[in-house]
Structures are given as structure tokens and as C-alpha cells.
Amino acid sequence: MDTMRDRFAPVVSRILDEDPRVAVVLAEIGRAPFAEAARRHPDRVINVGIREQLLVGAGAGLALAGMRPVLHTFASFLVERPFEQIKLDFGHQGVGGVLVSAGASYDIAAGGFTHMAPGDVALMDTLDGWTVHVPGHPDEAEVLLRQAVGAGDERVYVRLSAQANREALPVDGQRLLTVREGRQGAVVAVGPLLDQALAATEGLDVSVLYATTVRPFDSGGLRRAVGADGAADVVIVEPCLAGTSVGVVNDALADLPHRVLGLGVGRRELRRYGSPEEHVAAHGLDAAALRQRISKFIGAGRGRGR
């Protein structure tokens, strides 16, 4: 199976052929897969070199000129390094564009902490008006990329990862999908952690909901899943910083008695580079560790009369 990033350049190259308003801005990383598209559209595939602040500034300038810019590099270089430009050049100026990252939290583990970005979604969440997609399969990434580029002048962040679920689901960029139904709580699995969450909850009486669009969060879908009667226990399992979406889950259930457990990448820096799989295990995001943590949380809720 190809990766989400493998899918990115061919999909956006086809969009460049279809829509003269679309432009791609790169900062050296990801240049080679766009070589053919750059020959066909030399004025709309722009490589600014290793200058991430300029990457964002140039993209916003294209948006001000009426273009639909698609910006791409690793997440740590796209969101963290030029965050001030995202905040001001896009947000403050009120223009839209599509930021497409690769690398996720620790896909490029061998690159060290400079190439890791577990806090990217939480950082984007400090800004107003951004849609955030976290696909869990290359087919889902293609759907969400096309939707993002075609979304008028909206501001959209698409987080691509080398980690992926075995099968794609019919995502629409809005709704939570109910993958499994249960009565003792709900587990919301985000993007590429769905397979781990399903394995972790096998045989448990909990619903499993799937999220590939985390901002805006589908509050109505969560409320329908947990029901309006009694207390709700919700676990959210995210491939980014633990607790990133706890606030939106709390807001969704503000008028209901509920408890929320946020599982994800821990704040402690792991200084041995290792592999992505070793980082998954070290952060307790493999199926065995998730099962232990989810079972303990749900069981504690039942023990208190929930």
C-alpha cells in the first residue's frame, strides 16, 4: 500500500491540471514528486528553498492575489517553525489556504526531535477558523485533500502520516463514523490509531467512533453516540499530543455528567530516536497498552455507579 504522502503529489498534480487557481508552494522538501507538474505549470509550482517562514508568507501572498495555495513540508517545519506567519499572514489577513504536512508526531523518528511534531494540532487549535483533517488511510487522505483544496477560501490543515489503518472508511470531512456500538462508554479513535483502538477494545462493551476531521469537532455525533440519559465515559485516542481534543469533548458534553480520558503522545521527550513503532509502544498507544488504560478507566466509572 502506498503512503498518504505518496498519494499527495499525484493527487495535487491532477488538481493543478484541473484548476488554474491552485498553486503549490514547497520549501525544498517534497520537490522531486512535483517535478513533472512544475514543468507543466512553472508559474504555479513554486519552491522557495529551505525558508519555511517564506513558504507561509508566499502562500498567503498568493491567496491575497486570488489563488488557492497548497503548502507542504514536514509538520515541525510547516506548523511550529513558521507559526507566527500562519497566525498573521493567513489568520490576521483573513485569507485561506491548505497546509499539508508529512511526518506526523514521530514518523521521521531517525531525524530526532527537530523532525517530530506531536503538538501541531494543539498549536493550530489556538487559531480561529481552521479545519483540521487527520486521515487514517491514503484513500481517506485523497478524499480529504480534494475536499480541502476545493473548499473555497477556507483555511485547512491536513496532517498526513506514514502510519495507516488497514482499510479506508467513507469519510466526508465532517462526521464521526460509528465503527462499533457498545453501552459502557465511547472510544473516539483519531486517524491512523483506529486499528489499534479496535484491537484494544475487542470484546469490551464500548462504542468506537472514528474521527478524521477533528476541527471542527462533530459534537452532535458524539452526543448521539453516548445518548442523553445517564453518565458518559469517553476516551479519545489521538496520534498527537495527549489531551489535544479533551476540551472539545468536554464542550460537547457540557450539560451531561461525563468523564473524559485523553490518550496520545506524552509530553516527555524520548531522547533515543528509535523507530516509529517503538515510539507508539513507548507512549502507550499500542493495542495492549490502550486496552489496559481504557479498561481501567471504564471500569472505574462503573465502580462509581456509572
mmCIF file of N, CA and C in Angstrom, residues 141-250:
data_model
loop_
_atom_site.group_PDB
_atom_site.id
_atom_site.type_symbol
_atom_site.label_atom_id
_atom_site.label_comp_id
_atom_site.label_asym_id
_atom_site.label_seq_id
_atom_site.Cartn_x
_atom_site.Cartn_y
_atom_site.Cartn_z
ATOM 1 N N ALA A 141 -7.011 10.161 2.760
ATOM 2 C CA ALA A 141 -6.215 11.366 2.532
ATOM 3 C C ALA A 141 -6.558 11.992 1.186
ATOM 4 N N GLU A 142 -6.738 11.162 0.161
ATOM 5 C CA GLU A 142 -7.087 11.681 -1.167
ATOM 6 C C GLU A 142 -8.432 12.402 -1.140
ATOM 7 N N VAL A 143 -9.414 11.789 -0.486
ATOM 8 C CA VAL A 143 -10.738 12.417 -0.380
ATOM 9 C C VAL A 143 -10.630 13.761 0.337
ATOM 10 N N LEU A 144 -9.921 13.780 1.452
ATOM 11 C CA LEU A 144 -9.853 14.994 2.263
ATOM 12 C C LEU A 144 -8.981 16.060 1.606
ATOM 13 N N LEU A 145 -7.952 15.653 0.878
ATOM 14 C CA LEU A 145 -7.141 16.628 0.141
ATOM 15 C C LEU A 145 -7.969 17.331 -0.923
ATOM 16 N N ARG A 146 -8.718 16.551 -1.697
ATOM 17 C CA ARG A 146 -9.553 17.153 -2.734
ATOM 18 C C ARG A 146 -10.591 18.086 -2.116
ATOM 19 N N GLN A 147 -11.150 17.650 -1.004
ATOM 20 C CA GLN A 147 -12.142 18.485 -0.340
ATOM 21 C C GLN A 147 -11.508 19.773 0.172
ATOM 22 N N ALA A 148 -10.302 19.655 0.729
ATOM 23 C CA ALA A 148 -9.625 20.826 1.287
ATOM 24 C C ALA A 148 -9.286 21.845 0.205
ATOM 25 N N VAL A 149 -8.727 21.377 -0.907
ATOM 26 C CA VAL A 149 -8.329 22.297 -1.968
ATOM 27 C C VAL A 149 -9.550 22.952 -2.602
ATOM 28 N N GLY A 150 -10.636 22.199 -2.659
ATOM 29 C CA GLY A 150 -11.847 22.742 -3.268
ATOM 30 C C GLY A 150 -12.741 23.523 -2.329
ATOM 31 N N ALA A 151 -12.261 23.756 -1.109
ATOM 32 C CA ALA A 151 -13.109 24.393 -0.088
ATOM 33 C C ALA A 151 -13.070 25.909 -0.169
ATOM 34 N N GLY A 152 -13.335 26.457 -1.323
ATOM 35 C CA GLY A 152 -13.439 27.912 -1.464
ATOM 36 C C GLY A 152 -12.181 28.608 -0.997
ATOM 37 N N ASP A 153 -12.333 29.485 -0.018
ATOM 38 C CA ASP A 153 -11.192 30.205 0.553
ATOM 39 C C ASP A 153 -10.998 29.849 2.024
ATOM 40 N N GLU A 154 -11.388 28.652 2.415
ATOM 41 C CA GLU A 154 -11.261 28.225 3.805
ATOM 42 C C GLU A 154 -9.803 27.941 4.150
ATOM 43 N N ARG A 155 -9.526 27.978 5.462
ATOM 44 C CA ARG A 155 -8.196 27.627 5.965
ATOM 45 C C ARG A 155 -8.244 26.179 6.458
ATOM 46 N N VAL A 156 -7.380 25.329 5.893
ATOM 47 C CA VAL A 156 -7.434 23.900 6.169
ATOM 48 C C VAL A 156 -6.030 23.364 6.422
ATOM 49 N N TYR A 157 -5.909 22.546 7.470
ATOM 50 C CA TYR A 157 -4.664 21.829 7.759
ATOM 51 C C TYR A 157 -4.918 20.342 7.587
ATOM 52 N N VAL A 158 -4.103 19.681 6.744
ATOM 53 C CA VAL A 158 -4.217 18.244 6.514
ATOM 54 C C VAL A 158 -2.945 17.581 7.030
ATOM 55 N N ARG A 159 -3.114 16.685 7.994
ATOM 56 C CA ARG A 159 -1.963 16.043 8.651
ATOM 57 C C ARG A 159 -1.789 14.626 8.092
ATOM 58 N N LEU A 160 -0.773 14.442 7.254
ATOM 59 C CA LEU A 160 -0.506 13.141 6.656
ATOM 60 C C LEU A 160 0.482 12.355 7.511
ATOM 61 N N SER A 161 0.351 11.030 7.483
ATOM 62 C CA SER A 161 1.220 10.180 8.286
ATOM 63 C C SER A 161 1.602 8.938 7.505
ATOM 64 N N ALA A 162 2.778 8.395 7.813
ATOM 65 C CA ALA A 162 3.185 7.109 7.247
ATOM 66 C C ALA A 162 2.446 5.964 7.916
ATOM 67 N N GLN A 163 1.933 6.192 9.133
ATOM 68 C CA GLN A 163 1.122 5.188 9.809
ATOM 69 C C GLN A 163 -0.279 5.197 9.191
ATOM 70 N N ALA A 164 -0.871 4.018 9.066
ATOM 71 C CA ALA A 164 -2.183 3.941 8.418
ATOM 72 C C ALA A 164 -2.941 2.718 8.905
ATOM 73 N N ASN A 165 -4.264 2.834 8.871
ATOM 74 C CA ASN A 165 -5.128 1.683 9.141
ATOM 75 C C ASN A 165 -5.151 0.771 7.919
ATOM 76 N N ARG A 166 -5.570 -0.481 8.130
ATOM 77 C CA ARG A 166 -5.570 -1.448 7.034
ATOM 78 C C ARG A 166 -6.592 -1.106 5.958
ATOM 79 N N GLU A 167 -7.733 -0.543 6.359
ATOM 80 C CA GLU A 167 -8.802 -0.270 5.400
ATOM 81 C C GLU A 167 -9.270 1.169 5.523
ATOM 82 N N ALA A 168 -9.685 1.725 4.400
ATOM 83 C CA ALA A 168 -10.249 3.074 4.387
ATOM 84 C C ALA A 168 -11.733 3.024 4.721
ATOM 85 N N LEU A 169 -12.232 4.091 5.313
ATOM 86 C CA LEU A 169 -13.660 4.222 5.592
ATOM 87 C C LEU A 169 -14.208 5.406 4.797
ATOM 88 N N PRO A 170 -15.525 5.466 4.605
ATOM 89 C CA PRO A 170 -16.121 6.530 3.787
ATOM 90 C C PRO A 170 -16.214 7.860 4.537
ATOM 91 N N VAL A 171 -15.115 8.570 4.643
ATOM 92 C CA VAL A 171 -15.078 9.818 5.394
ATOM 93 C C VAL A 171 -15.639 10.947 4.543
ATOM 94 N N ASP A 172 -16.199 11.956 5.228
ATOM 95 C CA ASP A 172 -16.792 13.078 4.494
ATOM 96 C C ASP A 172 -16.279 14.435 4.954
ATOM 97 N N GLY A 173 -15.281 14.448 5.837
ATOM 98 C CA GLY A 173 -14.734 15.717 6.297
ATOM 99 C C GLY A 173 -15.585 16.429 7.322
ATOM 100 N N GLN A 174 -16.587 15.737 7.876
ATOM 101 C CA GLN A 174 -17.460 16.360 8.865
ATOM 102 C C GLN A 174 -17.800 15.432 10.031
ATOM 103 N N ARG A 175 -18.296 14.223 9.701
ATOM 104 C CA ARG A 175 -18.927 13.391 10.728
ATOM 105 C C ARG A 175 -17.966 12.405 11.372
ATOM 106 N N LEU A 176 -18.261 12.114 12.656
ATOM 107 C CA LEU A 176 -17.717 10.929 13.285
ATOM 108 C C LEU A 176 -18.418 9.704 12.689
ATOM 109 N N LEU A 177 -17.678 8.641 12.467
ATOM 110 C CA LEU A 177 -18.261 7.397 11.983
ATOM 111 C C LEU A 177 -18.331 6.389 13.129
ATOM 112 N N THR A 178 -19.479 5.757 13.293
ATOM 113 C CA THR A 178 -19.623 4.721 14.310
ATOM 114 C C THR A 178 -19.146 3.399 13.718
ATOM 115 N N VAL A 179 -18.062 2.867 14.280
ATOM 116 C CA VAL A 179 -17.471 1.632 13.779
ATOM 117 C C VAL A 179 -17.953 0.434 14.598
ATOM 118 N N ARG A 180 -18.204 0.663 15.874
ATOM 119 C CA ARG A 180 -18.680 -0.406 16.756
ATOM 120 C C ARG A 180 -19.574 0.224 17.812
ATOM 121 N N GLU A 181 -20.646 -0.464 18.186
ATOM 122 C CA GLU A 181 -21.570 0.068 19.190
ATOM 123 C C GLU A 181 -21.444 -0.692 20.511
ATOM 124 N N GLY A 182 -21.535 0.045 21.619
ATOM 125 C CA GLY A 182 -21.494 -0.532 22.954
ATOM 126 C C GLY A 182 -22.266 0.330 23.921
ATOM 127 N N ARG A 183 -22.351 -0.124 25.181
ATOM 128 C CA ARG A 183 -23.204 0.563 26.157
ATOM 129 C C ARG A 183 -22.443 1.160 27.333
ATOM 130 N N GLN A 184 -21.157 0.842 27.484
ATOM 131 C CA GLN A 184 -20.432 1.248 28.683
ATOM 132 C C GLN A 184 -19.500 2.438 28.479
ATOM 133 N N GLY A 185 -19.593 3.082 27.352
ATOM 134 C CA GLY A 185 -18.731 4.224 27.093
ATOM 135 C C GLY A 185 -18.419 4.322 25.613
ATOM 136 N N ALA A 186 -17.636 5.310 25.270
ATOM 137 C CA ALA A 186 -17.270 5.540 23.869
ATOM 138 C C ALA A 186 -15.784 5.813 23.765
ATOM 139 N N VAL A 187 -15.169 5.221 22.763
ATOM 140 C CA VAL A 187 -13.774 5.482 22.434
ATOM 141 C C VAL A 187 -13.752 6.183 21.080
ATOM 142 N N VAL A 188 -13.189 7.384 21.053
ATOM 143 C CA VAL A 188 -13.049 8.128 19.804
ATOM 144 C C VAL A 188 -11.621 7.935 19.321
ATOM 145 N N ALA A 189 -11.455 7.234 18.208
ATOM 146 C CA ALA A 189 -10.132 6.974 17.631
ATOM 147 C C ALA A 189 -9.888 7.943 16.495
ATOM 148 N N VAL A 190 -8.749 8.608 16.525
ATOM 149 C CA VAL A 190 -8.436 9.625 15.530
ATOM 150 C C VAL A 190 -7.451 9.070 14.498
ATOM 151 N N GLY A 191 -7.805 9.192 13.228
ATOM 152 C CA GLY A 191 -6.916 8.879 12.130
ATOM 153 C C GLY A 191 -6.274 7.512 12.221
ATOM 154 N N PRO A 192 -4.945 7.433 12.095
ATOM 155 C CA PRO A 192 -4.265 6.145 11.971
ATOM 156 C C PRO A 192 -4.251 5.295 13.232
ATOM 157 N N LEU A 193 -4.886 5.726 14.299
ATOM 158 C CA LEU A 193 -4.947 4.912 15.518
ATOM 159 C C LEU A 193 -6.234 4.084 15.610
ATOM 160 N N LEU A 194 -7.050 4.083 14.557
ATOM 161 C CA LEU A 194 -8.297 3.311 14.628
ATOM 162 C C LEU A 194 -8.031 1.816 14.802
ATOM 163 N N ASP A 195 -7.126 1.258 14.024
ATOM 164 C CA ASP A 195 -6.881 -0.184 14.126
ATOM 165 C C ASP A 195 -6.418 -0.565 15.525
ATOM 166 N N GLN A 196 -5.547 0.234 16.097
ATOM 167 C CA GLN A 196 -5.075 -0.048 17.461
ATOM 168 C C GLN A 196 -6.233 0.037 18.457
ATOM 169 N N ALA A 197 -7.099 1.032 18.280
ATOM 170 C CA ALA A 197 -8.229 1.194 19.200
ATOM 171 C C ALA A 197 -9.224 0.042 19.066
ATOM 172 N N LEU A 198 -9.462 -0.411 17.845
ATOM 173 C CA LEU A 198 -10.374 -1.534 17.646
ATOM 174 C C LEU A 198 -9.817 -2.811 18.274
ATOM 175 N N ALA A 199 -8.536 -3.058 18.090
ATOM 176 C CA ALA A 199 -7.926 -4.235 18.711
ATOM 177 C C ALA A 199 -7.950 -4.120 20.225
ATOM 178 N N ALA A 200 -7.728 -2.920 20.740
ATOM 179 C CA ALA A 200 -7.691 -2.715 22.191
ATOM 180 C C ALA A 200 -9.050 -2.919 22.841
ATOM 181 N N THR A 201 -10.119 -2.654 22.117
ATOM 182 C CA THR A 201 -11.464 -2.715 22.707
ATOM 183 C C THR A 201 -12.231 -3.964 22.291
ATOM 184 N N GLU A 202 -11.577 -4.891 21.622
ATOM 185 C CA GLU A 202 -12.242 -6.126 21.213
ATOM 186 C C GLU A 202 -12.832 -6.825 22.437
ATOM 187 N N GLY A 203 -14.154 -7.094 22.391
ATOM 188 C CA GLY A 203 -14.824 -7.764 23.497
ATOM 189 C C GLY A 203 -15.299 -6.843 24.605
ATOM 190 N N LEU A 204 -14.914 -5.551 24.563
ATOM 191 C CA LEU A 204 -15.385 -4.594 25.563
ATOM 192 C C LEU A 204 -16.710 -3.994 25.098
ATOM 193 N N ASP A 205 -17.582 -3.679 26.049
ATOM 194 C CA ASP A 205 -18.908 -3.159 25.717
ATOM 195 C C ASP A 205 -18.861 -1.639 25.557
ATOM 196 N N VAL A 206 -18.072 -1.189 24.578
ATOM 197 C CA VAL A 206 -17.932 0.250 24.328
ATOM 198 C C VAL A 206 -18.151 0.524 22.843
ATOM 199 N N SER A 207 -18.636 1.714 22.560
ATOM 200 C CA SER A 207 -18.719 2.164 21.176
ATOM 201 C C SER A 207 -17.348 2.655 20.721
ATOM 202 N N VAL A 208 -17.041 2.449 19.457
ATOM 203 C CA VAL A 208 -15.823 3.001 18.868
ATOM 204 C C VAL A 208 -16.238 3.932 17.739
ATOM 205 N N LEU A 209 -15.854 5.187 17.862
ATOM 206 C CA LEU A 209 -16.156 6.206 16.867
ATOM 207 C C LEU A 209 -14.863 6.607 16.174
ATOM 208 N N TYR A 210 -14.963 6.927 14.900
ATOM 209 C CA TYR A 210 -13.780 7.236 14.112
ATOM 210 C C TYR A 210 -13.815 8.685 13.670
ATOM 211 N N ALA A 211 -12.730 9.408 13.941
ATOM 212 C CA ALA A 211 -12.627 10.822 13.582
ATOM 213 C C ALA A 211 -11.446 11.035 12.646
ATOM 214 N N THR A 212 -11.709 11.608 11.483
ATOM 215 C CA THR A 212 -10.627 12.059 10.609
ATOM 216 C C THR A 212 -10.644 13.578 10.457
ATOM 217 N N THR A 213 -11.702 14.202 10.901
ATOM 218 C CA THR A 213 -11.768 15.667 10.972
ATOM 219 C C THR A 213 -11.973 16.032 12.433
ATOM 220 N N VAL A 214 -10.957 16.629 13.035
ATOM 221 C CA VAL A 214 -11.007 16.906 14.475
ATOM 222 C C VAL A 214 -11.363 18.357 14.792
ATOM 223 N N ARG A 215 -11.228 19.239 13.789
ATOM 224 C CA ARG A 215 -11.691 20.610 13.950
ATOM 225 C C ARG A 215 -12.353 21.044 12.646
ATOM 226 N N PRO A 216 -13.602 21.477 12.661
ATOM 227 C CA PRO A 216 -14.461 21.466 13.851
ATOM 228 C C PRO A 216 -14.805 20.043 14.257
ATOM 229 N N PHE A 217 -15.016 19.861 15.549
ATOM 230 C CA PHE A 217 -15.312 18.534 16.079
ATOM 231 C C PHE A 217 -16.802 18.256 15.965
ATOM 232 N N ASP A 218 -17.136 17.001 15.626
ATOM 233 C CA ASP A 218 -18.536 16.617 15.446
ATOM 234 C C ASP A 218 -19.194 16.392 16.811
ATOM 235 N N SER A 219 -19.546 17.479 17.468
ATOM 236 C CA SER A 219 -20.151 17.400 18.800
ATOM 237 C C SER A 219 -21.482 16.662 18.773
ATOM 238 N N GLY A 220 -22.294 16.929 17.746
ATOM 239 C CA GLY A 220 -23.591 16.261 17.644
ATOM 240 C C GLY A 220 -23.444 14.765 17.487
ATOM 241 N N GLY A 221 -22.462 14.334 16.706
ATOM 242 C CA GLY A 221 -22.241 12.906 16.532
ATOM 243 C C GLY A 221 -21.833 12.229 17.820
ATOM 244 N N LEU A 222 -21.009 12.892 18.607
ATOM 245 C CA LEU A 222 -20.608 12.317 19.899
ATOM 246 C C LEU A 222 -21.798 12.236 20.840
ATOM 247 N N ARG A 223 -22.616 13.274 20.882
ATOM 248 C CA ARG A 223 -23.778 13.271 21.772
ATOM 249 C C ARG A 223 -24.760 12.164 21.391
ATOM 250 N N ARG A 224 -24.946 11.967 20.104
ATOM 251 C CA ARG A 224 -25.844 10.889 19.675
ATOM 252 C C ARG A 224 -25.281 9.527 20.068
ATOM 253 N N ALA A 225 -23.985 9.390 20.028
ATOM 254 C CA ALA A 225 -23.369 8.104 20.336
ATOM 255 C C ALA A 225 -23.456 7.763 21.819
ATOM 256 N N VAL A 226 -23.277 8.756 22.679
ATOM 257 C CA VAL A 226 -23.300 8.470 24.120
ATOM 258 C C VAL A 226 -24.717 8.489 24.675
ATOM 259 N N GLY A 227 -25.663 9.115 23.957
ATOM 260 C CA GLY A 227 -27.041 9.177 24.431
ATOM 261 C C GLY A 227 -27.235 10.296 25.435
ATOM 262 N N ALA A 228 -28.479 10.637 25.663
ATOM 263 C CA ALA A 228 -28.802 11.764 26.550
ATOM 264 C C ALA A 228 -29.085 11.324 27.984
ATOM 265 N N ASP A 229 -29.163 10.012 28.222
ATOM 266 C CA ASP A 229 -29.520 9.523 29.557
ATOM 267 C C ASP A 229 -28.290 8.988 30.275
ATOM 268 N N GLY A 230 -28.189 9.300 31.543
ATOM 269 C CA GLY A 230 -27.118 8.734 32.356
ATOM 270 C C GLY A 230 -25.788 9.408 32.102
ATOM 271 N N ALA A 231 -24.736 8.827 32.670
ATOM 272 C CA ALA A 231 -23.402 9.400 32.581
ATOM 273 C C ALA A 231 -22.663 8.838 31.385
ATOM 274 N N ALA A 232 -21.692 9.595 30.898
ATOM 275 C CA ALA A 232 -20.923 9.181 29.730
ATOM 276 C C ALA A 232 -19.442 9.117 30.084
ATOM 277 N N ASP A 233 -18.817 8.014 29.741
ATOM 278 C CA ASP A 233 -17.362 7.881 29.818
ATOM 279 C C ASP A 233 -16.826 7.899 28.395
ATOM 280 N N VAL A 234 -15.911 8.813 28.100
ATOM 281 C CA VAL A 234 -15.369 8.952 26.751
ATOM 282 C C VAL A 234 -13.850 8.910 26.826
ATOM 283 N N VAL A 235 -13.256 8.083 25.982
ATOM 284 C CA VAL A 235 -11.801 8.038 25.815
ATOM 285 C C VAL A 235 -11.491 8.515 24.408
ATOM 286 N N ILE A 236 -10.596 9.472 24.279
ATOM 287 C CA ILE A 236 -10.183 9.904 22.945
ATOM 288 C C ILE A 236 -8.735 9.506 22.746
ATOM 289 N N VAL A 237 -8.472 8.783 21.659
ATOM 290 C CA VAL A 237 -7.150 8.247 21.347
ATOM 291 C C VAL A 237 -6.635 8.970 20.112
ATOM 292 N N GLU A 238 -5.599 9.788 20.288
ATOM 293 C CA GLU A 238 -5.116 10.656 19.218
ATOM 294 C C GLU A 238 -3.658 10.372 18.882
ATOM 295 N N PRO A 239 -3.264 10.505 17.610
ATOM 296 C CA PRO A 239 -1.865 10.304 17.234
ATOM 297 C C PRO A 239 -1.024 11.555 17.438
ATOM 298 N N CYS A 240 -1.528 12.482 18.214
ATOM 299 C CA CYS A 240 -0.818 13.724 18.510
ATOM 300 C C CYS A 240 -0.778 13.899 20.031
ATOM 301 N N LEU A 241 -0.484 15.081 20.504
ATOM 302 C CA LEU A 241 -0.281 15.327 21.925
ATOM 303 C C LEU A 241 -1.483 14.896 22.754
ATOM 304 N N ALA A 242 -1.244 14.105 23.790
ATOM 305 C CA ALA A 242 -2.319 13.633 24.660
ATOM 306 C C ALA A 242 -3.100 14.815 25.218
ATOM 307 N N GLY A 243 -4.419 14.735 25.132
ATOM 308 C CA GLY A 243 -5.274 15.792 25.655
ATOM 309 C C GLY A 243 -5.650 16.849 24.646
ATOM 310 N N THR A 244 -5.144 16.765 23.420
ATOM 311 C CA THR A 244 -5.411 17.791 22.420
ATOM 312 C C THR A 244 -6.907 18.046 22.236
ATOM 313 N N SER A 245 -7.720 16.986 22.227
ATOM 314 C CA SER A 245 -9.151 17.148 21.968
ATOM 315 C C SER A 245 -10.027 16.951 23.193
ATOM 316 N N VAL A 246 -9.427 16.887 24.369
ATOM 317 C CA VAL A 246 -10.235 16.728 25.586
ATOM 318 C C VAL A 246 -11.175 17.913 25.754
ATOM 319 N N GLY A 247 -10.696 19.112 25.452
ATOM 320 C CA GLY A 247 -11.523 20.302 25.632
ATOM 321 C C GLY A 247 -12.765 20.297 24.757
ATOM 322 N N VAL A 248 -12.626 19.897 23.488
ATOM 323 C CA VAL A 248 -13.799 19.909 22.605
ATOM 324 C C VAL A 248 -14.776 18.806 22.991
ATOM 325 N N VAL A 249 -14.273 17.685 23.514
ATOM 326 C CA VAL A 249 -15.171 16.635 24.007
ATOM 327 C C VAL A 249 -15.918 17.129 25.240
ATOM 328 N N ASN A 250 -15.217 17.778 26.157
ATOM 329 C CA ASN A 250 -15.889 18.352 27.332
ATOM 330 C C ASN A 250 -16.955 19.360 26.927
#
